Amino acid sequence: MESDSLRIIVSGGGTGGHIFPAISIANAIKEQYPNARILFVGALGRMEMQRVPAAGYKIIGLPVAGFDRKHLLKNISVLIKLFRSQRMARKIIKDFKPHAAVGVGGYASGPTLKMAARMGIPTLIQEQNSYAGVTNKLLAKSAKKICVAYEGMERFFDKNKIILTGNPVRQNLFNGKTSREKAIGTFGLSPDKKTILIIGGSLGARTINNCVMQALDKIRQSGVQFIWQTGKMYFEEARQAVRKAGNLPMLYTTDFISDMAMAYSAADIVISRAGAGSISEFCLLEKPVILVPSPNVAEDHQTKNALALVNKNAALYIKDSEAPERLIETAIQAVNDTEKLNSLRQNISKLAFKDSANVIANEVCKLAIKYKNEHGY
């Protein structure tokens, strides 16, 4: 039986942190089985509806939305959307006839994987964080395999289903490494100065941006240079603050960095939120990092992600509420401490998983082939 004519659904999204791993897993499946057919199921109006087609895959959007924990009455429409999404997911599965379904987290993975499991399709979930999300905890009961990025996840899941795989990352980060000098040159900065890269995730981060805007004088006098990605939403405000502050040749400001490999090569240390995907990238790239977990995420999982590294002396950590006083000062001190940077680099590199996408793809394909052989189509 031709195992390379497998049909697989990949579901989830909402942020870059969910979409990049999903696309990496799909690419790895195609590498192992070039004739495999992959269908993405996402949430209408979310980032995946653009990013997935740009990566060359078909996607269908569900009208699903997240629960509003502060305004409970608003959840009536959320429940209606969830019911509609489950009906749509059922139809998608009936029409596409997948041999397996993968959930990477995000709104759409709930109804899609729930219906797939109910219809007898084997499911695999990928939990990126050190603290399992509500959706994945519910989906885990019927999942055949659960791929995780952190040790100790048996406190959430059946240990017999768990595989420690790490998180897949953007493959283009590793396509030919650029020298630090060349990378710094592309940002118009000096190769002789220490460089701090400031990023706030795919949408930007209010607290981190405020810290930079309040510290422009400190940045001017620091003897250090900065690459600052503000995110589209905050760019205009940031640009005006920089213009008002006057000449700052040591600060490169942009709304979006399309070539993150170049930015990482240029950086001696990174300031970042503590999303699971970003942390996996820092581990693989052996990048010293100061993590400022977002307080606006479910179950405060970013703090738990950060502490998993901090407890192994593999990252520095600053609370969101303490960032205005401490962040820029801490970054300037750390980037000038060669011994500290080397220690962080060594410790974070020990936490890297080198081949996550292929390991997960292999597990998905094993489930799909078994199902196909048993059902004869």
mmCIF file of N, CA and C in Angstrom, residues 170 172 229 256-261:
data_model
loop_
_atom_site.group_PDB
_atom_site.id
_atom_site.type_symbol
_atom_site.label_atom_id
_atom_site.label_comp_id
_atom_site.label_asym_id
_atom_site.label_seq_id
_atom_site.Cartn_x
_atom_site.Cartn_y
_atom_site.Cartn_z
ATOM 1 N N ARG A 170 11.468 27.761 12.794
ATOM 2 C CA ARG A 170 11.546 28.198 11.395
ATOM 3 C C ARG A 170 12.837 27.685 10.755
ATOM 4 N N ASN A 172 14.275 28.477 8.047
ATOM 5 C CA ASN A 172 15.148 29.449 7.374
ATOM 6 C C ASN A 172 16.146 30.118 8.319
ATOM 7 N N GLN A 229 12.904 45.789 17.182
ATOM 8 C CA GLN A 229 11.696 45.495 16.403
ATOM 9 C C GLN A 229 10.487 45.825 17.271
ATOM 10 N N PHE A 256 9.228 45.503 11.673
ATOM 11 C CA PHE A 256 9.225 44.056 11.429
ATOM 12 C C PHE A 256 10.562 43.648 10.811
ATOM 13 N N ILE A 257 11.142 42.569 11.297
ATOM 14 C CA ILE A 257 12.387 42.048 10.720
ATOM 15 C C ILE A 257 12.026 40.798 9.926
ATOM 16 N N SER A 258 12.160 40.875 8.613
ATOM 17 C CA SER A 258 11.783 39.709 7.795
ATOM 18 C C SER A 258 12.864 38.628 7.843
ATOM 19 N N ASP A 259 14.120 39.038 8.013
ATOM 20 C CA ASP A 259 15.220 38.067 8.061
ATOM 21 C C ASP A 259 15.729 37.935 9.497
ATOM 22 N N MET A 260 15.046 37.100 10.276
ATOM 23 C CA MET A 260 15.421 36.946 11.685
ATOM 24 C C MET A 260 16.781 36.272 11.848
ATOM 25 N N ALA A 261 17.189 35.455 10.884
ATOM 26 C CA ALA A 261 18.502 34.802 10.950
ATOM 27 C C ALA A 261 19.595 35.871 11.011
#
